[in-house]
GROMACS .gro file of C-alpha atoms in nm:
model
  132
    1UNK     CA    1  12.101   8.447  10.057
    2UNK     CA    2  12.349   8.273   9.797
    3UNK     CA    3  12.132   7.932   9.824
    4UNK     CA    4  11.872   8.146   9.642
    5UNK     CA    5  11.914   8.220   9.247
    6UNK     CA    6  11.834   8.524   9.153
    7UNK     CA    7  11.478   8.452   9.026
    8UNK     CA    8  11.381   8.275   9.341
    9UNK     CA    9  11.472   8.591   9.530
   10UNK     CA   10  11.269   8.833   9.299
   11UNK     CA   11  10.984   8.585   9.318
   12UNK     CA   12  10.990   8.604   9.690
   13UNK     CA   13  11.054   8.965   9.700
   14UNK     CA   14  10.758   9.018   9.471
   15UNK     CA   15  10.525   8.830   9.722
   16UNK     CA   16  10.612   9.019   9.993
   17UNK     CA   17  10.599   9.399   9.844
   18UNK     CA   18  10.249   9.242   9.701
   19UNK     CA   19  10.146   9.154  10.083
   20UNK     CA   20  10.258   9.467  10.236
   21UNK     CA   21  10.030   9.678   9.988
   22UNK     CA   22   9.763   9.450  10.067
   23UNK     CA   23   9.808   9.500  10.439
   24UNK     CA   24   9.817   9.857  10.416
   25UNK     CA   25   9.511   9.896  10.223
   26UNK     CA   26   9.320   9.691  10.453
   27UNK     CA   27   9.480   9.880  10.738
   28UNK     CA   28   9.329  10.196  10.598
   29UNK     CA   29   8.987  10.057  10.556
   30UNK     CA   30   9.019   9.875  10.939
   31UNK     CA   31   9.092  10.212  11.085
   32UNK     CA   32   8.777  10.381  10.958
   33UNK     CA   33   8.562  10.119  11.114
   34UNK     CA   34   8.753  10.107  11.458
   35UNK     CA   35   8.728  10.486  11.484
   36UNK     CA   36   8.485  10.616  11.696
   37UNK     CA   37   8.208  10.764  11.478
   38UNK     CA   38   8.059  11.086  11.697
   39UNK     CA   39   7.789  11.086  11.444
   40UNK     CA   40   7.635  10.768  11.517
   41UNK     CA   41   7.380  10.766  11.795
   42UNK     CA   42   7.213  10.431  11.859
   43UNK     CA   43   6.834  10.430  11.976
   44UNK     CA   44   6.839  10.122  12.144
   45UNK     CA   45   7.090   9.942  12.336
   46UNK     CA   46   7.105   9.622  12.055
   47UNK     CA   47   7.255   9.858  11.802
   48UNK     CA   48   7.504  10.013  12.032
   49UNK     CA   49   7.589   9.652  12.148
   50UNK     CA   50   7.607   9.553  11.794
   51UNK     CA   51   7.829   9.883  11.702
   52UNK     CA   52   8.079   9.819  11.982
   53UNK     CA   53   8.129   9.465  11.889
   54UNK     CA   54   8.196   9.542  11.504
   55UNK     CA   55   8.442   9.796  11.638
   56UNK     CA   56   8.604   9.549  11.846
   57UNK     CA   57   8.619   9.282  11.584
   58UNK     CA   58   8.773   9.528  11.356
   59UNK     CA   59   9.009   9.637  11.593
   60UNK     CA   60   9.142   9.267  11.650
   61UNK     CA   61   9.190   9.260  11.302
   62UNK     CA   62   9.348   9.568  11.245
   63UNK     CA   63   9.594   9.449  11.544
   64UNK     CA   64   9.673   9.133  11.332
   65UNK     CA   65   9.735   9.287  11.000
   66UNK     CA   66   9.963   9.563  11.164
   67UNK     CA   67  10.172   9.270  11.380
   68UNK     CA   68  10.191   9.092  10.993
   69UNK     CA   69  10.275   9.415  10.821
   70UNK     CA   70  10.576   9.417  11.080
   71UNK     CA   71  10.687   9.062  10.997
   72UNK     CA   72  10.676   9.139  10.605
   73UNK     CA   73  10.846   9.471  10.698
   74UNK     CA   74  11.133   9.310  10.878
   75UNK     CA   75  11.166   9.030  10.605
   76UNK     CA   76  11.199   9.316  10.338
   77UNK     CA   77  11.464   9.464  10.555
   78UNK     CA   78  11.639   9.114  10.597
   79UNK     CA   79  11.627   9.093  10.210
   80UNK     CA   80  11.817   9.448  10.187
   81UNK     CA   81  12.098   9.340  10.441
   82UNK     CA   82  12.165   8.985  10.301
   83UNK     CA   83  12.044   8.803  10.589
   84UNK     CA   84  11.718   8.683  10.438
   85UNK     CA   85  11.667   8.297  10.426
   86UNK     CA   86  11.924   8.230  10.716
   87UNK     CA   87  11.794   8.061  11.022
   88UNK     CA   88  11.834   8.305  11.296
   89UNK     CA   89  11.866   8.014  11.534
   90UNK     CA   90  12.124   7.769  11.309
   91UNK     CA   91  12.243   8.014  11.040
   92UNK     CA   92  12.151   7.740  10.815
   93UNK     CA   93  11.995   7.815  10.470
   94UNK     CA   94  11.609   7.807  10.497
   95UNK     CA   95  11.522   7.621  10.175
   96UNK     CA   96  11.333   7.792   9.906
   97UNK     CA   97  11.023   7.601   9.923
   98UNK     CA   98  10.945   7.679  10.292
   99UNK     CA   99  11.014   8.041  10.220
  100UNK     CA  100  10.773   8.032   9.938
  101UNK     CA  101  10.533   7.916  10.146
  102UNK     CA  102  10.596   8.166  10.445
  103UNK     CA  103  10.826   8.417  10.308
  104UNK     CA  104  10.853   8.592  10.655
  105UNK     CA  105  10.974   8.294  10.812
  106UNK     CA  106  11.300   8.354  11.029
  107UNK     CA  107  11.364   7.954  11.082
  108UNK     CA  108  11.387   7.622  10.920
  109UNK     CA  109  11.134   7.370  11.027
  110UNK     CA  110  11.387   7.176  11.234
  111UNK     CA  111  11.497   7.485  11.420
  112UNK     CA  112  11.112   7.579  11.481
  113UNK     CA  113  11.033   7.253  11.602
  114UNK     CA  114  11.307   7.248  11.819
  115UNK     CA  115  11.235   7.609  11.974
  116UNK     CA  116  10.846   7.494  12.021
  117UNK     CA  117  10.960   7.165  12.224
  118UNK     CA  118  11.207   7.348  12.460
  119UNK     CA  119  10.913   7.617  12.490
  120UNK     CA  120  11.115   7.877  12.330
  121UNK     CA  121  10.918   8.208  12.202
  122UNK     CA  122  10.885   8.182  11.816
  123UNK     CA  123  10.670   8.445  11.686
  124UNK     CA  124  10.379   8.233  11.542
  125UNK     CA  125  10.207   8.483  11.358
  126UNK     CA  126  10.496   8.460  11.133
  127UNK     CA  127  10.673   8.152  11.112
  128UNK     CA  128  10.386   7.919  11.010
  129UNK     CA  129  10.177   7.925  10.709
  130UNK     CA  130   9.809   8.092  10.773
  131UNK     CA  131   9.877   8.121  11.170
  132UNK     CA  132   9.916   8.510  11.179
   0.00000   0.00000   0.00000
């Protein structure tokens, strides 16, 4: 992490903490929607189908948010142990601009492209901006 200034590390840490709080809040709301509500008694099949579709959708969003939360928490753990900002594939420093765009990334752009071209498994939901 020596390639990052103290101000850069603080900026990235704050960004990750904000996202973690947002994900916790969203997950709490989604959990309520996903849970079956025994008080609801749909009177027709369309209502029942709409409720089931809503629960399924909320469940998918909850799963995505939980996966993203795991990535955010892993990035915060890497900050703690000093390995944050170092490519897991090449041990090269990940540029601040890339970390700023996707603070949970574990790879440089070149390493990620190489992994993808080789059919390697990169965690797509956390390594590309907006792909989670």
